[in-house]
XYZ file of C-alpha atoms in Angstrom:
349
model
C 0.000 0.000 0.000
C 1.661 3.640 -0.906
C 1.857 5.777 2.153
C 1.210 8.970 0.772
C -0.891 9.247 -2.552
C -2.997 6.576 -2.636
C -2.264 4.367 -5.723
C -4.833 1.147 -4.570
C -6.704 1.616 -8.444
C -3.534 1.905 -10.697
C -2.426 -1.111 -12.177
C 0.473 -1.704 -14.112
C -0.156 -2.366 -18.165
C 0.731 -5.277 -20.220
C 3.749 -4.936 -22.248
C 3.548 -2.621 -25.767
C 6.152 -1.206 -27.886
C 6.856 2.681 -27.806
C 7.818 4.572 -31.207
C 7.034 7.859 -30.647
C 10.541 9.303 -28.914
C 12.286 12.094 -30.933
C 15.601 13.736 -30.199
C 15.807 17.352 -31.646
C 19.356 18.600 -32.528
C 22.087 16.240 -33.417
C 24.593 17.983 -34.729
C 26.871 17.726 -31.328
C 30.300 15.347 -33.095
C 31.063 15.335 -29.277
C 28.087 13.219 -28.033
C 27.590 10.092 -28.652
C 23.497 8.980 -28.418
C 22.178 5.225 -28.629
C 18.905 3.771 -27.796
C 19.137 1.478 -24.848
C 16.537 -0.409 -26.208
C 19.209 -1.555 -28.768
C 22.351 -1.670 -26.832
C 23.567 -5.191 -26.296
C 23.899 -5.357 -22.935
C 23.685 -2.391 -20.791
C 27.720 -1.491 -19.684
C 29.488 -2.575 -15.863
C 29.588 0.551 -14.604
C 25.583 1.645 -15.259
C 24.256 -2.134 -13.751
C 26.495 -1.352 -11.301
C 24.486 1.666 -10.047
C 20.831 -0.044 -10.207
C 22.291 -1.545 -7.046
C 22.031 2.229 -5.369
C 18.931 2.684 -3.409
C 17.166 5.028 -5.503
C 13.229 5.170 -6.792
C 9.556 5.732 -5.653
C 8.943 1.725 -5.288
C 10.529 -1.557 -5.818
C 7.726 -2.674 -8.346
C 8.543 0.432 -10.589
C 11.988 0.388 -10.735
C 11.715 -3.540 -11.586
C 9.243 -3.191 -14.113
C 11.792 -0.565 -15.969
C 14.843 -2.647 -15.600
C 13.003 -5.537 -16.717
C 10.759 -4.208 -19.812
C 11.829 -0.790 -21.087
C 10.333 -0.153 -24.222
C 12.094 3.217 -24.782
C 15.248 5.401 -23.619
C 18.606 6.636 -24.454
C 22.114 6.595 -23.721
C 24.236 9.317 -23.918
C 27.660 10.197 -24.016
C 29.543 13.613 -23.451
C 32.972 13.536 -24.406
C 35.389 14.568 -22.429
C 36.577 18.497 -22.474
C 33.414 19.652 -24.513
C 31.227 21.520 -24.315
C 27.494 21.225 -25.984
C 26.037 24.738 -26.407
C 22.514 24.028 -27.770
C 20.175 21.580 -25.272
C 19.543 18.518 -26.120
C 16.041 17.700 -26.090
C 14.194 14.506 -25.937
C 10.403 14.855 -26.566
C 8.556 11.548 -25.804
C 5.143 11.729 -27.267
C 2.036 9.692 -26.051
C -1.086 9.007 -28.417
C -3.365 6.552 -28.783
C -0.986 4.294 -30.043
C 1.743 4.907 -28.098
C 0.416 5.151 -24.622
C 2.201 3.144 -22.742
C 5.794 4.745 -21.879
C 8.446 2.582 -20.077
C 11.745 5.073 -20.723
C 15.263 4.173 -19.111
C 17.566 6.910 -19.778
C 21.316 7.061 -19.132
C 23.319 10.284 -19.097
C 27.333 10.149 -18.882
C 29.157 13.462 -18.558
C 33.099 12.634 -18.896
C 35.251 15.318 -17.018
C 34.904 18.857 -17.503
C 31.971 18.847 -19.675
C 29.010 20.706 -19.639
C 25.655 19.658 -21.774
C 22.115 20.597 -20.864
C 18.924 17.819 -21.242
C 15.544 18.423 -21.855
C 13.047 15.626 -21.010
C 9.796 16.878 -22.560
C 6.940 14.323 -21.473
C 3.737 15.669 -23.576
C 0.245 14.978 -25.213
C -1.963 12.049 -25.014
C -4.786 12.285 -22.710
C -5.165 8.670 -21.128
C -2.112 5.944 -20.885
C 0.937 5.235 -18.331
C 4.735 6.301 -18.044
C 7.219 4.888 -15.993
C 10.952 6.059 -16.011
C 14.157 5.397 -14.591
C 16.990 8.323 -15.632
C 20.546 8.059 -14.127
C 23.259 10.705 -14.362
C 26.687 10.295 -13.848
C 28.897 13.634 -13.645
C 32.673 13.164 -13.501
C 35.033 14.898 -12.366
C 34.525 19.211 -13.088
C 31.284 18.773 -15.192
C 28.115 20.475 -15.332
C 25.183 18.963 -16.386
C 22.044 20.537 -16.460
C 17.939 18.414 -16.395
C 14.823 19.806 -17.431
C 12.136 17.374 -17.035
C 8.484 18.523 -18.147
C 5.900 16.627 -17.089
C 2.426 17.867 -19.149
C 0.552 14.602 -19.653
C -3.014 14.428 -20.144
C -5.595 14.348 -17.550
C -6.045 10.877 -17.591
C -2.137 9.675 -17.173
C -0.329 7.385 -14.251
C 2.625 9.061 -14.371
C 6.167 7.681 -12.274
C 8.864 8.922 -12.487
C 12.153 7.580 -10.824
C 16.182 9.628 -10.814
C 19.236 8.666 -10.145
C 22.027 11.392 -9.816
C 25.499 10.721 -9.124
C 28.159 13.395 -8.678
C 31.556 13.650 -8.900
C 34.694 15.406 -7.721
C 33.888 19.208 -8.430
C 30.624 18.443 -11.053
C 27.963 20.199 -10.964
C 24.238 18.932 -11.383
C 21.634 21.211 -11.758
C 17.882 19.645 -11.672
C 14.680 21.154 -12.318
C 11.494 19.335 -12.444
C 8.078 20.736 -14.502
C 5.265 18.848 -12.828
C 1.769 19.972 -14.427
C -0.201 16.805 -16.016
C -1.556 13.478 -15.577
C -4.202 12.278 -12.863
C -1.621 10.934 -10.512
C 1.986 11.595 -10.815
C 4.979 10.651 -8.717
C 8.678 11.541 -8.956
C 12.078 10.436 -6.714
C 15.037 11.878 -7.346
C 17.686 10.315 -5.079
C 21.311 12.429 -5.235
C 24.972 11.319 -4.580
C 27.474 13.424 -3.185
C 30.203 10.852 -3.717
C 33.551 12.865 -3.983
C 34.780 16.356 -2.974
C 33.385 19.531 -3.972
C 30.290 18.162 -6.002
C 27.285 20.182 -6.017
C 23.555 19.429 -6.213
C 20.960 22.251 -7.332
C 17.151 21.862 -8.092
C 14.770 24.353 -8.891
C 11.233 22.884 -9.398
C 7.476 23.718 -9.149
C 4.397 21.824 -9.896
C 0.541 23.262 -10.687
C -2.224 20.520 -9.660
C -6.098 21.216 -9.760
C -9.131 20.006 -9.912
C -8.313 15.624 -8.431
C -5.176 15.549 -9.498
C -2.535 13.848 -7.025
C 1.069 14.313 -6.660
C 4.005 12.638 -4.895
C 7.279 14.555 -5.185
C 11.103 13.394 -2.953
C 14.038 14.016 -3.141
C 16.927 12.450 -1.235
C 20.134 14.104 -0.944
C 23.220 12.027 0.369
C 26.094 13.928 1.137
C 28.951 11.409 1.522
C 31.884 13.287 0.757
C 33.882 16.756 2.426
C 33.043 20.697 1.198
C 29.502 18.826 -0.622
C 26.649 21.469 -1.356
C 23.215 20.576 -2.436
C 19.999 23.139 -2.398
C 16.694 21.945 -2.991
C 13.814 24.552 -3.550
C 10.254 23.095 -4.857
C 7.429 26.064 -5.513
C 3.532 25.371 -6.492
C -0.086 25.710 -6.709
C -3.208 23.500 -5.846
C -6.779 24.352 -6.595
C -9.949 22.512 -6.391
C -9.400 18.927 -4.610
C -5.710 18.700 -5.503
C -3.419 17.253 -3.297
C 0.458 17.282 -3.194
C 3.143 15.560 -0.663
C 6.637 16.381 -0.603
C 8.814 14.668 0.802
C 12.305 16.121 1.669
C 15.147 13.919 3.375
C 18.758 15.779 3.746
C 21.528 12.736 4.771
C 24.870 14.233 5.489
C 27.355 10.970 6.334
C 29.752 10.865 8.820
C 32.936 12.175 6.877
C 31.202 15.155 5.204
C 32.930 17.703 6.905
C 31.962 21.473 5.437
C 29.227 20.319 4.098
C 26.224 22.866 2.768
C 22.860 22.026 2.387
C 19.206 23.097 2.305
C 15.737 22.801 0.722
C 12.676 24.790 1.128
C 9.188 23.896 -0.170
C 6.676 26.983 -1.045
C 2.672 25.669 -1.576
C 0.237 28.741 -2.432
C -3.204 26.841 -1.745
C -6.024 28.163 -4.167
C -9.292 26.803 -2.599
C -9.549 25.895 0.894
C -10.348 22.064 -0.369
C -6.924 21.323 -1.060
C -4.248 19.568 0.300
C -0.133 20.050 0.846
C 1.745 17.802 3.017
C 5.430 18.810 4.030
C 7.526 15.889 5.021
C 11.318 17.301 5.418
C 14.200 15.405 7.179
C 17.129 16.497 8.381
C 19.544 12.820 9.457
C 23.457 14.576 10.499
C 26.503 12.473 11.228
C 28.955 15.151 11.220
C 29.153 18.629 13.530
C 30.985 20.496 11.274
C 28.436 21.230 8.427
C 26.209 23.777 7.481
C 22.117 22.676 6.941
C 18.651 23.503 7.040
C 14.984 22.855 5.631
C 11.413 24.694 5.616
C 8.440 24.379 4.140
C 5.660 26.806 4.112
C 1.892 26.740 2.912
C -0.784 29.314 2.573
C -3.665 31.050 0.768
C -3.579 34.179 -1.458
C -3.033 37.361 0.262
C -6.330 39.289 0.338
C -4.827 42.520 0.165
C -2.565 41.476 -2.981
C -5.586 39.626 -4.501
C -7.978 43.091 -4.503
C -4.487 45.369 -5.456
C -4.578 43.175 -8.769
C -8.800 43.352 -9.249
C -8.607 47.204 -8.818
C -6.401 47.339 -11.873
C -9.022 45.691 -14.216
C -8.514 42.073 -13.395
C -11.126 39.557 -13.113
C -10.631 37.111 -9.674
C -9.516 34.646 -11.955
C -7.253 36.868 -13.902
C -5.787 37.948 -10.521
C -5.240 34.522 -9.225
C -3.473 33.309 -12.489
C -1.083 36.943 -12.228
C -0.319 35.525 -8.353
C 0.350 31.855 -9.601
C 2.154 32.597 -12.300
C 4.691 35.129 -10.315
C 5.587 31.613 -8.537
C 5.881 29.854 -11.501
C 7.611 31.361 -14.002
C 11.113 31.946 -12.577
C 11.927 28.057 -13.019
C 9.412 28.008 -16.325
C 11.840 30.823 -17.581
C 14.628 28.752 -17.235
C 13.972 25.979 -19.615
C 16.195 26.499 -22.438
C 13.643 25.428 -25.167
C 10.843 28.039 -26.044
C 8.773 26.327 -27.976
C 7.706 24.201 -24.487
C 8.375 27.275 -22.549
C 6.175 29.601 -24.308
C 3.330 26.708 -24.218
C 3.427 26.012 -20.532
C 3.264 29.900 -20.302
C 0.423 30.763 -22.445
C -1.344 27.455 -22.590
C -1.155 24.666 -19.901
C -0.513 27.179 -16.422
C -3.350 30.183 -18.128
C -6.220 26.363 -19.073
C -5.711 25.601 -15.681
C -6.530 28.189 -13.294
C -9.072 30.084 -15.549
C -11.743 27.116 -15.825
């Protein structure tokens, strides 16, 4: 039984074959991109890491290992760096609704690439995931995952980040579709100096239901890792986030925080905070908080007086929350549509 969102109805699908995943711009000569789907045998070093505790459930991270239908490998080269994103866009339709993506991103030493993950259409089907990063030694690498499935989607989501001596990770998550939708993404702070950033923010209204974690394990000295998650809930939406910060014994200097921001839109809502702090070292730096409340009434009748309609006002409120992580994805087609389209549908109904 899941503790937090209840998932007693879903049921896992039969097996089907996914065609529908496109990768815009190829031109990079210093990546290196295969489907896993046809790689003979994943490589040492990746199986290795399924071994990591990582994921929302054992049944979903089996169910990937065991029948991904979809996914990609791919390779930055040492040295490089890729200028333009690289964006995956996995489509759902009719025929193509059942998603089961396992996604594998190596960044050699001292490269920098940026990934978009752009999980879109369809209105009823199922995704699970699995997506593992591996930043060596004085990379950056930089996720995007959207998440703007239709209103009838089981969407899970599960992350695997591991970080290296002096790399750099930085994570954002776009969480505004399906009917329930869970995402875990568990971080590494294996070797000095590596550093662990996420921006996200989620929209949910009307029944829709969402689980969101991350796990941050600082194992290694002078780690940093920052963890700030911003959204909105309106009609019977409810949202649980779930926040653990682990800093091992060893971890001396270490730096970390995460703060959760929930601006509730109807009093029939619900946000549930569940931060942890565990500390085996006295010589680090760390904190959490996590804060929920209505609209400001004063604010709310400031925007009205200027011409704006309640609902007007209230997307102008939500949207001030929103859009400083929505203005960082690096791909405006997707950027201009979650503006102007998903975020404006949702609160003005």
């Amino acid at each position: 039984m899941w503790k937090r969102v209840s998932m007693e109805e879903i049921r896992q699908p039969s097996y089907k074959e996914y065609t529908s995943a496109i990768i815009k711009d190829l031109s990079h000569d210093t990546v290196k991109i295969k489907e896993t789907k046809k790689l003979a045998g994943l490589p040492a070093e990746i199986l290795a890491l399924r071994d990591k505790t990582f994921g929302i459930e054992g049944k979903f991270i089996n169910m990937v290992k065991d029948f991904y239908n979809a996914g990609f490998h791919i390779e930055i080269s040492q040295n490089s760096n890729v200028e333009k994103p690289i964006v995956i866009d996995y489509i759902t339709n009719e025929q193509n609704d059942t998603l089961i993506d396992y996604n594998i991103i190596e960044a050699e030493a001292n490269s920098q690439v940026t990934i978009v993950f752009d999980y879109n259409s369809g209105t009823k089907g199922f995704h699970n995931g699995i997506t593992q990063v591996i930043a060596k030694e004085g990379s950056t690498v930089n996720i995007v995952k959207i998440q703007r499935l239709g209103d009838e989607f089981n969407d899970f989501d599960n992350n695997l980040v591991i970080v290296g001596k002096n790399a750099m990770v930085n994570w954002s998550n776009v969480v505004i579709g399906s009917k329930v939708s869970a995402f875990d993404v568990a971080v590494y702070l294996d070797e000095v100096g590596g550093t662990f950033t996420s921006k996200s923010i989620f929209l949910g209204v009307d029944s829709q239901k969402y689980d969101m974690a991350y796990k941050v394990y600082h194992q290694a000295p002078k780690t940093t890792s920052s963890v700030n998650l911003k959204g909105a809930l309106k009609g019977s939406a409810k949202a649980t986030f779930v926040g653990n910060i682990d800093i091992k014994k060893g971890a001396k200097k270490a730096k970390a925080e995460e703060n959760e921001t929930v601006l509730l839109l109807d009093k029939t809502v619900k946000s549930v905070a569940i931060p942890a702090l565990y500390c085996g070292e006295d010589d680090v730096q760390a904190n959490h908080s996590a804060s929920a409340g209505q609209i400001d009434e004063d604010k709310l009748y400031y925007v009205m007086s200027r011409g704006f309609s309640l609902e007007e006002a209230r997307l102008l409120m939500v949207q001030a929350i929103l859009n400083p992580v929505i203005d960082l994805i690096p791909y405006d087609p997707v950027r201009e549509i979650i503006i102007k389209g998903h975020i404006g549908r949702r609160i003005i109904r």
